[in-house]
Short mmCIF file of C-alpha atoms and ligand atoms in Angstrom, two decimals:
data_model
loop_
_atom_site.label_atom_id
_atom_site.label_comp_id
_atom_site.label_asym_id
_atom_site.label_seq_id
_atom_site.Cartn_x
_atom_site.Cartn_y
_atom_site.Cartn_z
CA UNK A 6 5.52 1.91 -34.09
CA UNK A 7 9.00 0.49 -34.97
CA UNK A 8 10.03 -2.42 -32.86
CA UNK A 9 12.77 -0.91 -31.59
CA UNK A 10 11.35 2.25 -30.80
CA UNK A 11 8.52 0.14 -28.96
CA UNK A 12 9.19 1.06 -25.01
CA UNK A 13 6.71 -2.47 -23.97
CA UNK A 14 9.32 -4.61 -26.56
CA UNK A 15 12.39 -3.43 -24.14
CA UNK A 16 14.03 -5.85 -21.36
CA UNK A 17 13.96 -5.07 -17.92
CA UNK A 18 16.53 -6.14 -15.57
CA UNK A 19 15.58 -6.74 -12.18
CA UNK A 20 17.65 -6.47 -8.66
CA UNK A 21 17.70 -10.18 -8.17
CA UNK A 22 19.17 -10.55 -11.89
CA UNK A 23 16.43 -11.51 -13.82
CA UNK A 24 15.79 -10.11 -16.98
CA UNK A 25 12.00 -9.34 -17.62
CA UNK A 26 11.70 -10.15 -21.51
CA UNK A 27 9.52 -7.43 -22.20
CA UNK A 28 7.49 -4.73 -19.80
CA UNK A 29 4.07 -6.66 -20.18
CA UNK A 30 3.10 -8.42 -16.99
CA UNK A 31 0.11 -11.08 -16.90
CA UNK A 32 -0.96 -9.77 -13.27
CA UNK A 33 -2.01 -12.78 -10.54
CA UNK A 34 -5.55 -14.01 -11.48
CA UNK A 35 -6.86 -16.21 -8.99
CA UNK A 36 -7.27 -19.25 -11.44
CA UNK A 37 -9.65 -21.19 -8.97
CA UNK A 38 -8.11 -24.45 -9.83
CA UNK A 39 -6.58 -26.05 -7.21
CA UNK A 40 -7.68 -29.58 -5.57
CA UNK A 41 -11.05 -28.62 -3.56
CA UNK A 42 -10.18 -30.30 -0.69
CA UNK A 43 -5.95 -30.65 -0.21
CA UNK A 44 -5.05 -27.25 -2.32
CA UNK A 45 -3.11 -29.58 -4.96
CA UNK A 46 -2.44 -27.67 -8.40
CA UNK A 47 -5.24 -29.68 -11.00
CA UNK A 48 -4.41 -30.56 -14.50
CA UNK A 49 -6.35 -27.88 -15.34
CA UNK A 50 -3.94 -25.53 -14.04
CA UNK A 51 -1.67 -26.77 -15.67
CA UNK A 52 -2.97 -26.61 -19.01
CA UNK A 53 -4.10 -22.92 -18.22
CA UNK A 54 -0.27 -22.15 -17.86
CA UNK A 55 0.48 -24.09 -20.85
CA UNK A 56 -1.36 -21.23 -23.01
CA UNK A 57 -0.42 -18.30 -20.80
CA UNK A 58 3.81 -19.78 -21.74
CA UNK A 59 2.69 -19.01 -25.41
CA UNK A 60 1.13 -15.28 -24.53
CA UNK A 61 4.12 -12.98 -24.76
CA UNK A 62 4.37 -12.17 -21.49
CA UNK A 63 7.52 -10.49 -20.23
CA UNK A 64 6.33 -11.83 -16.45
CA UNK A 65 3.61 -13.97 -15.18
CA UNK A 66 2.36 -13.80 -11.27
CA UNK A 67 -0.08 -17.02 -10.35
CA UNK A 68 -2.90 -16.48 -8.43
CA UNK A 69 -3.04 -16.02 -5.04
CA UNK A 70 -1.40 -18.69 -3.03
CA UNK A 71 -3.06 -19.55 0.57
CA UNK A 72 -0.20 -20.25 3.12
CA UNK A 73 -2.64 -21.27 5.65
CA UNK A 74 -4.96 -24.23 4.59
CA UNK A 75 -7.26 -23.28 7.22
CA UNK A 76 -8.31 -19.81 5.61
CA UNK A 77 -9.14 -19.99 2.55
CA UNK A 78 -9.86 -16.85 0.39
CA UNK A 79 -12.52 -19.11 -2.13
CA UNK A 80 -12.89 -22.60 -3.42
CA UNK A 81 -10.09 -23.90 -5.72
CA UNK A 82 -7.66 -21.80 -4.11
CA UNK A 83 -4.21 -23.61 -4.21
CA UNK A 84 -2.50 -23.97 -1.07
CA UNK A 85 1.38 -24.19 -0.21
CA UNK A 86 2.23 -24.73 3.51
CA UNK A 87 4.60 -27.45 3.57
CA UNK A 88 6.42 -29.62 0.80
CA UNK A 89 3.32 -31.89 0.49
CA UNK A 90 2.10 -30.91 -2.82
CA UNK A 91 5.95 -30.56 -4.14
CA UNK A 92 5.32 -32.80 -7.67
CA UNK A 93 2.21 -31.10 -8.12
CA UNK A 94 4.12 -27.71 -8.14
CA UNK A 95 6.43 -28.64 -9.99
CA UNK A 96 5.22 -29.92 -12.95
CA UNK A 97 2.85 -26.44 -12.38
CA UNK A 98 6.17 -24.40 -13.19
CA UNK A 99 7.53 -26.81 -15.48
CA UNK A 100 4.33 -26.71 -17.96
CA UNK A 101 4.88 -22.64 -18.18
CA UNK A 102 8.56 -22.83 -18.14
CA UNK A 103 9.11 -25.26 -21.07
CA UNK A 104 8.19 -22.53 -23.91
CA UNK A 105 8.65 -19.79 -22.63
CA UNK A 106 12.20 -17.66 -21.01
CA UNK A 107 9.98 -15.43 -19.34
CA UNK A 108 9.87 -16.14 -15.05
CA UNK A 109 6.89 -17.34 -13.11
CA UNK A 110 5.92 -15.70 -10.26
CA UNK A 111 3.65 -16.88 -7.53
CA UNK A 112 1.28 -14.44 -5.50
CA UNK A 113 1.27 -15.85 -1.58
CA UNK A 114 -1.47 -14.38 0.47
CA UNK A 115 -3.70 -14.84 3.71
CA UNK A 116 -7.20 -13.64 3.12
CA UNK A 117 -7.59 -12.48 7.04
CA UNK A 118 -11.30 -11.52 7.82
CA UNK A 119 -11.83 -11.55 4.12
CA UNK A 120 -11.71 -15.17 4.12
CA UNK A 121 -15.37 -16.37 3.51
CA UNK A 122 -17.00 -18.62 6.41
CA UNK A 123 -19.17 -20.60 3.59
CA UNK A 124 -16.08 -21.83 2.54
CA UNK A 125 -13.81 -22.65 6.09
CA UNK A 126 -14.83 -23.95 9.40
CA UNK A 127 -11.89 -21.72 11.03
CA UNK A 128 -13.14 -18.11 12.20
CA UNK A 129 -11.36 -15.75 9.92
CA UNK A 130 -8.83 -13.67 12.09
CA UNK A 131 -7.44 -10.30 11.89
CA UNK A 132 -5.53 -7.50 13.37
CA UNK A 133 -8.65 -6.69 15.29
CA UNK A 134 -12.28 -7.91 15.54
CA UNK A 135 -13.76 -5.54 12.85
CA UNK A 136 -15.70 -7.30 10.21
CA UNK A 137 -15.72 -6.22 6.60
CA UNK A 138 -18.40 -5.14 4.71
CA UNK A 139 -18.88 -7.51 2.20
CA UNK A 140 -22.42 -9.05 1.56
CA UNK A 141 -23.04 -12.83 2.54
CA UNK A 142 -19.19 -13.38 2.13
CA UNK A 143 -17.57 -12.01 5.63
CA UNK A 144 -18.02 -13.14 8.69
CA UNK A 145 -17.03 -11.90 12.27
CA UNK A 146 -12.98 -11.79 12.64
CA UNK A 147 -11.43 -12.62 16.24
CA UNK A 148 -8.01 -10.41 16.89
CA UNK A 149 -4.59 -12.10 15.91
CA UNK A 150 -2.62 -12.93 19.37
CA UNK A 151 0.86 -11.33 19.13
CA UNK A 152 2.04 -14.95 19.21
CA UNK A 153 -0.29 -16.22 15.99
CA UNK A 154 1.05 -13.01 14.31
CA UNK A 155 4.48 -14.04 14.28
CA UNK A 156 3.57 -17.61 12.66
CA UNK A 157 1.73 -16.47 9.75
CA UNK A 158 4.83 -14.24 8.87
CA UNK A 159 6.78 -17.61 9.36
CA UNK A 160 4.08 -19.13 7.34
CA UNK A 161 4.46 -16.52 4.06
CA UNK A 162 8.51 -17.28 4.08
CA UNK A 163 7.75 -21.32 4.05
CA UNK A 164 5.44 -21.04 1.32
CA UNK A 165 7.85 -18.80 -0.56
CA UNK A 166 10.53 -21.41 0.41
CA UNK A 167 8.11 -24.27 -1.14
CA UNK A 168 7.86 -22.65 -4.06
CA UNK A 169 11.57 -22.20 -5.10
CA UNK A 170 11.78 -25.95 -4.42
CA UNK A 171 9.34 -26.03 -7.03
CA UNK A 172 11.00 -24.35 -9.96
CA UNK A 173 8.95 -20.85 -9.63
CA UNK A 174 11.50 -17.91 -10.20
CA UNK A 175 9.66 -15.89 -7.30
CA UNK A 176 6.96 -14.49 -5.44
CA UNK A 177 4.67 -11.66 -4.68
CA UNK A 178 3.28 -11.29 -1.60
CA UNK A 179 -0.11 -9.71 -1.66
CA UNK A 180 -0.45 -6.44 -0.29
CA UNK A 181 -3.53 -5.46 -1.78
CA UNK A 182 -7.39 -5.25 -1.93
CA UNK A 183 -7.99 -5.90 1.19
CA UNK A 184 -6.13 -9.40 2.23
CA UNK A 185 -4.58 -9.31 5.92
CA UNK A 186 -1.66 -7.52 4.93
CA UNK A 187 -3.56 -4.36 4.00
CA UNK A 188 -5.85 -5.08 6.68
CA UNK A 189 -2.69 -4.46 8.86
CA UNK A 190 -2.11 -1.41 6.74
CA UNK A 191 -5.48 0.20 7.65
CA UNK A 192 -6.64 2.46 10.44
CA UNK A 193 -10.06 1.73 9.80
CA UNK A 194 -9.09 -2.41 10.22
CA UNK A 195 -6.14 -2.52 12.39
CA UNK A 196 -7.15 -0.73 15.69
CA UNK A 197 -4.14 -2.45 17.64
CA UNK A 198 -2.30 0.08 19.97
CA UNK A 199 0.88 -2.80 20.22
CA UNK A 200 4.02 -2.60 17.43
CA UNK A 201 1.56 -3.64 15.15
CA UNK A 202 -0.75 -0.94 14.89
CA UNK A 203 -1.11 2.39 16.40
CA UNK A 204 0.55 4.50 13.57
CA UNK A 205 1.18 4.47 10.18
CA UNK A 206 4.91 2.75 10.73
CA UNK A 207 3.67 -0.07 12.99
CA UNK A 208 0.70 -0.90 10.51
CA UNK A 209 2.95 -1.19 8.28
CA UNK A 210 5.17 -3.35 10.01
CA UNK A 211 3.39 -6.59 9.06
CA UNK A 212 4.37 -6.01 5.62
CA UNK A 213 7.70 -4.98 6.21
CA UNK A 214 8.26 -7.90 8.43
CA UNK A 215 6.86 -10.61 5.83
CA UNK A 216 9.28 -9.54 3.22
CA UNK A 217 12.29 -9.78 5.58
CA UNK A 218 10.98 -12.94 6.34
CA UNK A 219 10.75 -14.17 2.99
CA UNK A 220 13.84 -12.63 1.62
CA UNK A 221 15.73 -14.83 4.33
CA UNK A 222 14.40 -17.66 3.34
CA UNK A 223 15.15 -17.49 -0.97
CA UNK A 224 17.75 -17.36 -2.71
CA UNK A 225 18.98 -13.76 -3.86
CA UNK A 226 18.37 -14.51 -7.71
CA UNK A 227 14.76 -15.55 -6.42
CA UNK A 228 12.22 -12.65 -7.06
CA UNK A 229 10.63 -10.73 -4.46
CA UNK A 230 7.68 -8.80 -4.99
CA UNK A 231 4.78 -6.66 -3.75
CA UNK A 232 1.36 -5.89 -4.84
CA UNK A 233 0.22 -2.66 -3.12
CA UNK A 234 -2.72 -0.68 -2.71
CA UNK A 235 -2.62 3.23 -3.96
CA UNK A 236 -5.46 3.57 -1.18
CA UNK A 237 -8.81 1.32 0.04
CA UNK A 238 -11.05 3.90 -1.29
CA UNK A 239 -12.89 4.65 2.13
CA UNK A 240 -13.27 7.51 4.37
CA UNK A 241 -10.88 7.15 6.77
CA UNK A 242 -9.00 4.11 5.81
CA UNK A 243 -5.43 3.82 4.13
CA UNK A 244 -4.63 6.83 1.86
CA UNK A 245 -2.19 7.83 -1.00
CA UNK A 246 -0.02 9.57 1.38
CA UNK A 247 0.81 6.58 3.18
CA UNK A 248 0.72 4.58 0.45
CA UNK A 249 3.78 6.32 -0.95
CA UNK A 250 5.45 5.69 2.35
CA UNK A 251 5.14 2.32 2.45
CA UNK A 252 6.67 2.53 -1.07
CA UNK A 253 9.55 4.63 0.48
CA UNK A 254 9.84 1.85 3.38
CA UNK A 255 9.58 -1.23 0.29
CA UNK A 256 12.24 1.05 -1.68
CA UNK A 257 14.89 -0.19 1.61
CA UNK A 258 14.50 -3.49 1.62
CA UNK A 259 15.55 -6.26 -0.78
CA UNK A 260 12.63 -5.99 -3.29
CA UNK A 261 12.26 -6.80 -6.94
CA UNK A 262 9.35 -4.75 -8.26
CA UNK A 263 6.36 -3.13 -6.38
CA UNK A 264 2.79 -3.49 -8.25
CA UNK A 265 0.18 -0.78 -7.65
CA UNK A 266 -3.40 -1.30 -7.64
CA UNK A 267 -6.14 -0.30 -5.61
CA UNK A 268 -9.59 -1.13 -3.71
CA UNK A 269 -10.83 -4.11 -1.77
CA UNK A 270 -13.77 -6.07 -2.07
CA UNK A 271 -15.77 -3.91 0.03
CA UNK A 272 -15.07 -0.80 -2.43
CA UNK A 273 -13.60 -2.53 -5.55
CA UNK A 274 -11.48 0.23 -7.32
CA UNK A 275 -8.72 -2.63 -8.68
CA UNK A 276 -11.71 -3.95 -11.14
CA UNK A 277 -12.74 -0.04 -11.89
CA UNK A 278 -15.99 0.66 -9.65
CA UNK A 279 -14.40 3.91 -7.82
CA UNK A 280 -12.99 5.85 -10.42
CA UNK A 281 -13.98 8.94 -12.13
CA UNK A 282 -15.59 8.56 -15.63
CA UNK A 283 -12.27 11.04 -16.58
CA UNK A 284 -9.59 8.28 -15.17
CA UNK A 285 -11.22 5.16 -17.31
CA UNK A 286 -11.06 7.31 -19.94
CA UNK A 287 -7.59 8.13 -19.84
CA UNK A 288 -7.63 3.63 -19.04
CA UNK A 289 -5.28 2.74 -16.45
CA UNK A 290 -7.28 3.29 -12.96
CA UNK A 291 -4.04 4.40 -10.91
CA UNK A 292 -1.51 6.03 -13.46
CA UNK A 293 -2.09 9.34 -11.17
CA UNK A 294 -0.97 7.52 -7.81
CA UNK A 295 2.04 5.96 -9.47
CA UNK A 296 3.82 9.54 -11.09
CA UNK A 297 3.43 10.55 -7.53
CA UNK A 298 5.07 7.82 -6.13
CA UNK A 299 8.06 7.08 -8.59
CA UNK A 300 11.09 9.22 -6.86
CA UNK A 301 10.20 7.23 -3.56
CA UNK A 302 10.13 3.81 -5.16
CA UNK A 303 13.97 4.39 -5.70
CA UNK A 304 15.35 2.42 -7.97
CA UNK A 305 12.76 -0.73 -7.05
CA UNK A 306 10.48 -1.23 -10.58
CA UNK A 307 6.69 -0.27 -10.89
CA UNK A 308 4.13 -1.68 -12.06
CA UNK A 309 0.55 -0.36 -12.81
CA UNK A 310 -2.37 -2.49 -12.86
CA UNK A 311 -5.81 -1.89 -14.16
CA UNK A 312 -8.35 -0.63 -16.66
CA UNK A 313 -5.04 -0.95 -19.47
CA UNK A 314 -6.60 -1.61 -23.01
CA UNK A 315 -4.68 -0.09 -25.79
CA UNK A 316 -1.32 -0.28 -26.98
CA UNK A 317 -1.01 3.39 -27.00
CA UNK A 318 -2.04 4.12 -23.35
CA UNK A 319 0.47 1.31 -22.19
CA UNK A 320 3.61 2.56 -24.51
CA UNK A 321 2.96 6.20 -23.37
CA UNK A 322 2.89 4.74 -19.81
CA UNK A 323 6.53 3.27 -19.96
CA UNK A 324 7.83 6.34 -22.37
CA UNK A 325 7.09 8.69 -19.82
CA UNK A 326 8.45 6.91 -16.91
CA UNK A 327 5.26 6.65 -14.96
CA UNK A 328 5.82 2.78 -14.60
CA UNK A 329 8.47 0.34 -16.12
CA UNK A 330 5.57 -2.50 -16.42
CA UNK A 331 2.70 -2.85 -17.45
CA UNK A 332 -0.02 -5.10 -15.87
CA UNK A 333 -2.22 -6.75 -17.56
CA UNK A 334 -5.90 -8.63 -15.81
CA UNK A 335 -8.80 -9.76 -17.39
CA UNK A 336 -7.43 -9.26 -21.14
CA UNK A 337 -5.37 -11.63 -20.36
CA UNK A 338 -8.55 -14.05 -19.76
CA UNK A 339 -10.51 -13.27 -22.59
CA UNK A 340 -7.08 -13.52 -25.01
CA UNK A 341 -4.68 -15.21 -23.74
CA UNK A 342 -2.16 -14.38 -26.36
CA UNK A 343 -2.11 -10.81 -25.43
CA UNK A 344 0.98 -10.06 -24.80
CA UNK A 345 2.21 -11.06 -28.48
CA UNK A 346 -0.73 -9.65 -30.03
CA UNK A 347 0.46 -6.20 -28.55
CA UNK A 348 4.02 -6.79 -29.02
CA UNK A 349 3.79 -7.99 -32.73
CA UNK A 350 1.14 -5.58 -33.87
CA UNK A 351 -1.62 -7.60 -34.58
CA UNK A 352 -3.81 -5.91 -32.02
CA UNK A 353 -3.97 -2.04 -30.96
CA UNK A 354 -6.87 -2.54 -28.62
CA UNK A 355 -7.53 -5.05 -26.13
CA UNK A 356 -10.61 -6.98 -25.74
CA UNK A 357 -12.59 -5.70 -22.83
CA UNK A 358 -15.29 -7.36 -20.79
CA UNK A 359 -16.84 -5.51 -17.53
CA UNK A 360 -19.88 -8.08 -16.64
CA UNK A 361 -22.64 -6.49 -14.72
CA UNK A 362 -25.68 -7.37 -12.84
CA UNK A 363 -29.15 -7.48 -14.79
CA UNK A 364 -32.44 -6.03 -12.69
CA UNK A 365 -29.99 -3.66 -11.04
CA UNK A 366 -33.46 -1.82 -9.48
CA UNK A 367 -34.92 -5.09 -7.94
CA UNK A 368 -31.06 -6.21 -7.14
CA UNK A 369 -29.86 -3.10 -5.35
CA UNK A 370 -33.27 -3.41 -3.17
CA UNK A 371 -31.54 -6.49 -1.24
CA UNK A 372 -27.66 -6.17 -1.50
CA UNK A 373 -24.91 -3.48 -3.04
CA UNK A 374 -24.90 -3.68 -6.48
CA UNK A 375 -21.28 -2.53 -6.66
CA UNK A 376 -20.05 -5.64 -5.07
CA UNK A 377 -22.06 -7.94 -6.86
CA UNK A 378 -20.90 -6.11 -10.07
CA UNK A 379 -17.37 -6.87 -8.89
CA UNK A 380 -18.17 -10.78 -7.74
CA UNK A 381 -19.77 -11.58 -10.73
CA UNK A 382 -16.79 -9.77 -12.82
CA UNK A 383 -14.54 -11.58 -10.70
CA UNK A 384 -16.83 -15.06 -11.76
CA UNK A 385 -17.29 -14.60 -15.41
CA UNK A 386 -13.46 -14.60 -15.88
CA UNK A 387 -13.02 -16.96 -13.37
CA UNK A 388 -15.51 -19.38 -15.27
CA UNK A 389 -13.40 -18.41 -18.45
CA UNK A 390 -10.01 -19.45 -16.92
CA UNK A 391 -11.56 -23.06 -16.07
CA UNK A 392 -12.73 -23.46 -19.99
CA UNK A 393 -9.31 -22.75 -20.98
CA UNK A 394 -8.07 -25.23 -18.58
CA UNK A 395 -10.54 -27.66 -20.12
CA UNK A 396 -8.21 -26.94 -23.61
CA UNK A 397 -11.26 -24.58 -24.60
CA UNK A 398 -11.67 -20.89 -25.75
CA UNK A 399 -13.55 -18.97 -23.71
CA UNK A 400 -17.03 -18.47 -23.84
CA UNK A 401 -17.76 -14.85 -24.40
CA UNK A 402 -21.42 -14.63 -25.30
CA UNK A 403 -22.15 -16.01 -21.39
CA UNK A 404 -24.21 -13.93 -19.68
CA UNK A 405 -24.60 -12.35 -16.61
CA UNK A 406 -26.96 -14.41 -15.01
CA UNK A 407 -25.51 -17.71 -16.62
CA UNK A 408 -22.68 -16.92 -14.15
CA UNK A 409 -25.23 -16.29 -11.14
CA UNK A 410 -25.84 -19.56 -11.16
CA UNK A 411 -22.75 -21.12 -11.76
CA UNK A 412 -21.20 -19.14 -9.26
CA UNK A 413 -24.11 -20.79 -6.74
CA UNK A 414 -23.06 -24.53 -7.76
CA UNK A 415 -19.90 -23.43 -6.81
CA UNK A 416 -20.06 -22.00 -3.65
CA UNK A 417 -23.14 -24.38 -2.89
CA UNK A 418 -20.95 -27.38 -2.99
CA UNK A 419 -17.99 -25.59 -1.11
CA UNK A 420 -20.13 -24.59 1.80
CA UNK A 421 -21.88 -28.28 1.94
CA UNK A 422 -18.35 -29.71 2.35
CA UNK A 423 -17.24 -27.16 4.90
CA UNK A 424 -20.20 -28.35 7.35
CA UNK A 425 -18.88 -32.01 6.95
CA UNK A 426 -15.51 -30.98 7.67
C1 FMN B 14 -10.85 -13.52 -12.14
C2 FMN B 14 -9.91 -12.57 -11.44
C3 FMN B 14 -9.10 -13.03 -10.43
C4 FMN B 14 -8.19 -12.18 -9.80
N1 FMN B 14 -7.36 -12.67 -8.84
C5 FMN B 14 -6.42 -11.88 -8.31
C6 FMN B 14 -5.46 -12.42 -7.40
O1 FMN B 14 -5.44 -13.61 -7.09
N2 FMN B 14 -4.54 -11.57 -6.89
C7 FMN B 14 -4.50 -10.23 -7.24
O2 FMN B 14 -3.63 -9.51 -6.77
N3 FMN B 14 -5.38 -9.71 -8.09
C8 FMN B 14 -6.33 -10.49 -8.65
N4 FMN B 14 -7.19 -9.97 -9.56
C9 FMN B 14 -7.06 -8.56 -9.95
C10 FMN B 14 -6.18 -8.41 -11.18
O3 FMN B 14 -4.85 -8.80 -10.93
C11 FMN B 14 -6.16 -6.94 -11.65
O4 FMN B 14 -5.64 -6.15 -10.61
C12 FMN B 14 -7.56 -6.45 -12.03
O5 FMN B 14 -8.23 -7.42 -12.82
C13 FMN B 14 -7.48 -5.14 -12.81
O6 FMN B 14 -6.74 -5.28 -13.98
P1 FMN B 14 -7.47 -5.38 -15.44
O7 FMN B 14 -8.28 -4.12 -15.60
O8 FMN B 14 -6.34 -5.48 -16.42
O9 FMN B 14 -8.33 -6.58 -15.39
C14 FMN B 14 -8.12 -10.81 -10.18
C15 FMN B 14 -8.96 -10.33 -11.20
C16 FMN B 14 -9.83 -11.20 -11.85
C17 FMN B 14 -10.69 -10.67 -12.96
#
């Protein structure tokens, strides 16, 4: 394939006037390496940026951002509620921005009831008191007040706020796998009966609200963004139909590009566990959803996020209009450089890693294999992303159970200093 003829190599111009380099997007990665105990960005973070600026990317989206300091989605997270980490932040945006013309975006979310009481002393909260499904992690939520509602949408447009203090050239709020906001967006964990739940509209209010919010707060050549579920992949919960309205809803308001992916951490479809052996074949997990949802995006941007490998899949993607952007997760992790590798030819086929557990018969006697699958997917790379911040390569022989125990230390630790707090 030509260069020119190459759909990923072509610019992308987006509402708020900036100009996507290419249609390759490093998709947000929660890096894990922020301060422990204040949310601070490390050096380690910054180095980790350092190599992603030199990766091709047309767009890069941080890892999720806590806006509340109280609820934490795991340890490391960064957190942004106030100008108090302001040097810290910037010299985060500076070390990507210095090589590279390509913006950085930052994902801001609230974990909600998925926020894990190991970690935080606070009981999570939620639209109402129904408790996920997740093994060890979740704990019992306590309903939102109307009144608490209306200062965590305050909260997402002050951390947005923060940010373009800080040099970042937008955000994307997080409207997917099963954070607050789509907790808001589903029947099955928003059972409110005021103007935020009820019906499909007034679950999806939160959302709508947040972005308002936001927008208000940034400057119009600051990006606005949303990551959005296709569905949660459970009977009865948010589906594909409204999905696509929400899209519809997004496609009024002032935003920059909508992101679709998929699952939660109670059915994990964003890291592949709930599709059909025919849709990972044909790679990206939720290229279906996303024809179906184009005409109602308007003229708002798509991306598609996950299962993407080879160059071929991702061109054919953009050719035929089913997205303008590709997203790109855990290739990223195990080569960084992806994004030039695909754009300059020098690799066809991405480098995949899908870690799973060993003993899966002794295992799936005592907890759901499928979300330990995910967690320990979710830890390998995560483990990966702090070598690179170290200035090394990552490790790829490391082995399932290698990062078992790692991912023990880590949460050990974490839930030690939550009792002293
Ligand atoms: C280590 C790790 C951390 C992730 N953190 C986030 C995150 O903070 N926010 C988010 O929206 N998605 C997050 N994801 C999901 C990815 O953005 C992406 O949707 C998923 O990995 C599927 O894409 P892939 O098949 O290209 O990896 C994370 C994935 C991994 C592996």
């Amino acid at each position: 394939m030509t260069h020119a003829a190459d759909p990923l190599s072509q610019p992308l111009a987006l509402q708020c006037g900036q100009v996507l380099p290419n249609r390759l997007m490093r998709s947000a990665l929660s890096e894990a390496l922020g301060d422990r105990s204040s949310g601070a960005p490390t050096g380690k973070l910054l180095a980790l940026y350092e190599r992603w600026s030199l990766g091709g990317y047309g767009l890069v989206v941080t890892g999720n951002i806590m806006v509340d300091q109280r609820h934490r989605g795991e340890p490391g997270n960064v957190v942004v509620e106030d100008e108090r980490h302001l040097p810290e932040l910037s010299r985060w945006s500076k070390s990507f921005q210095d090589n590279t013309d390509a913006p950085l975006w930052a994902q801001i979310n609230h974990p909600g009831r998925q926020a894990p009481t190991l970690i935080n002393s606070a009981q999570p909260v939620a639209p109402s008191a129904v408790k996920a499904n997740i093994a060890v992690i979740a704990g019992q939520p306590r309903e939102l007040r109307p009144e608490e509602i209306e200062e965590i949408l305050d909260r997402y447009a002050t951390t947005a706020a923060v940010l373009e203090t800080a040099g970042f050239n937008g955000v994307q709020l997080h409207a997917a796998h099963g954070y607050l906001i789509t907790q808001f967006l589903s029947p099955l964990s928003n059972l409110r009966t005021d103007e935020w739940g009820g019906d499909s509209e007034r679950r999806r209010r939160f959302l709508i609200e947040a972005v308002r919010r936001v927008r208000a707060k940034v400057s119009p050549s600051f990006g606005v963004g949303v990551k959005l579920n296709s569905a949660d992949f459970q009977r009865g919960g948010f589906t594909e139909d409204e999905s696509r309205e929400v899209v519809r809803a997004l496609a009024d308001e002032a935003v920059d590009l909508v992101e679709i992916s998929g699952g939660s951490y109670e059915s994990p479809a964003m890291m592949g566990s709930a599709q059909a052996e025919s849709t990972k074949a044909r790679e990206a997990y939720f290229l279906d959803y996303a024809q179906t949802v184009r005409e109602h995006a308007g003229s708002v941007p798509l991306a598609v996020t996950g299962g993407f490998r080879t160059k071929t899949a991702m061109a054919e993607a953009v050719a035929s209009g089913a997205c303008d952007i590709v997203g790109l997760g855990r290739p990223a992790i195990t080569a960084p450089e992806s994004g030039s590798a695909l754009l300059q030819n020098t690799a066809q086929r991405l480098p995949s890693y899908q870690i799973q557990a060993g003993l899966r018969p002794v295992i799936s006697k005592v907890t759901n294999v499928k979300q330990l699958d995910s967690m320990l997917d979710l830890q390998w790379h995560t483990q990966q992303m702090e070598r690179i911040g170290r200035g090394k390569d990552p490790r790829l022989d490391r082995t399932w159970w290698q990062t078992m125990v790692k991912m023990l230390l880590t949460f050990g630790p974490a839930a030690f200093q939550r009792k002293r707090a």
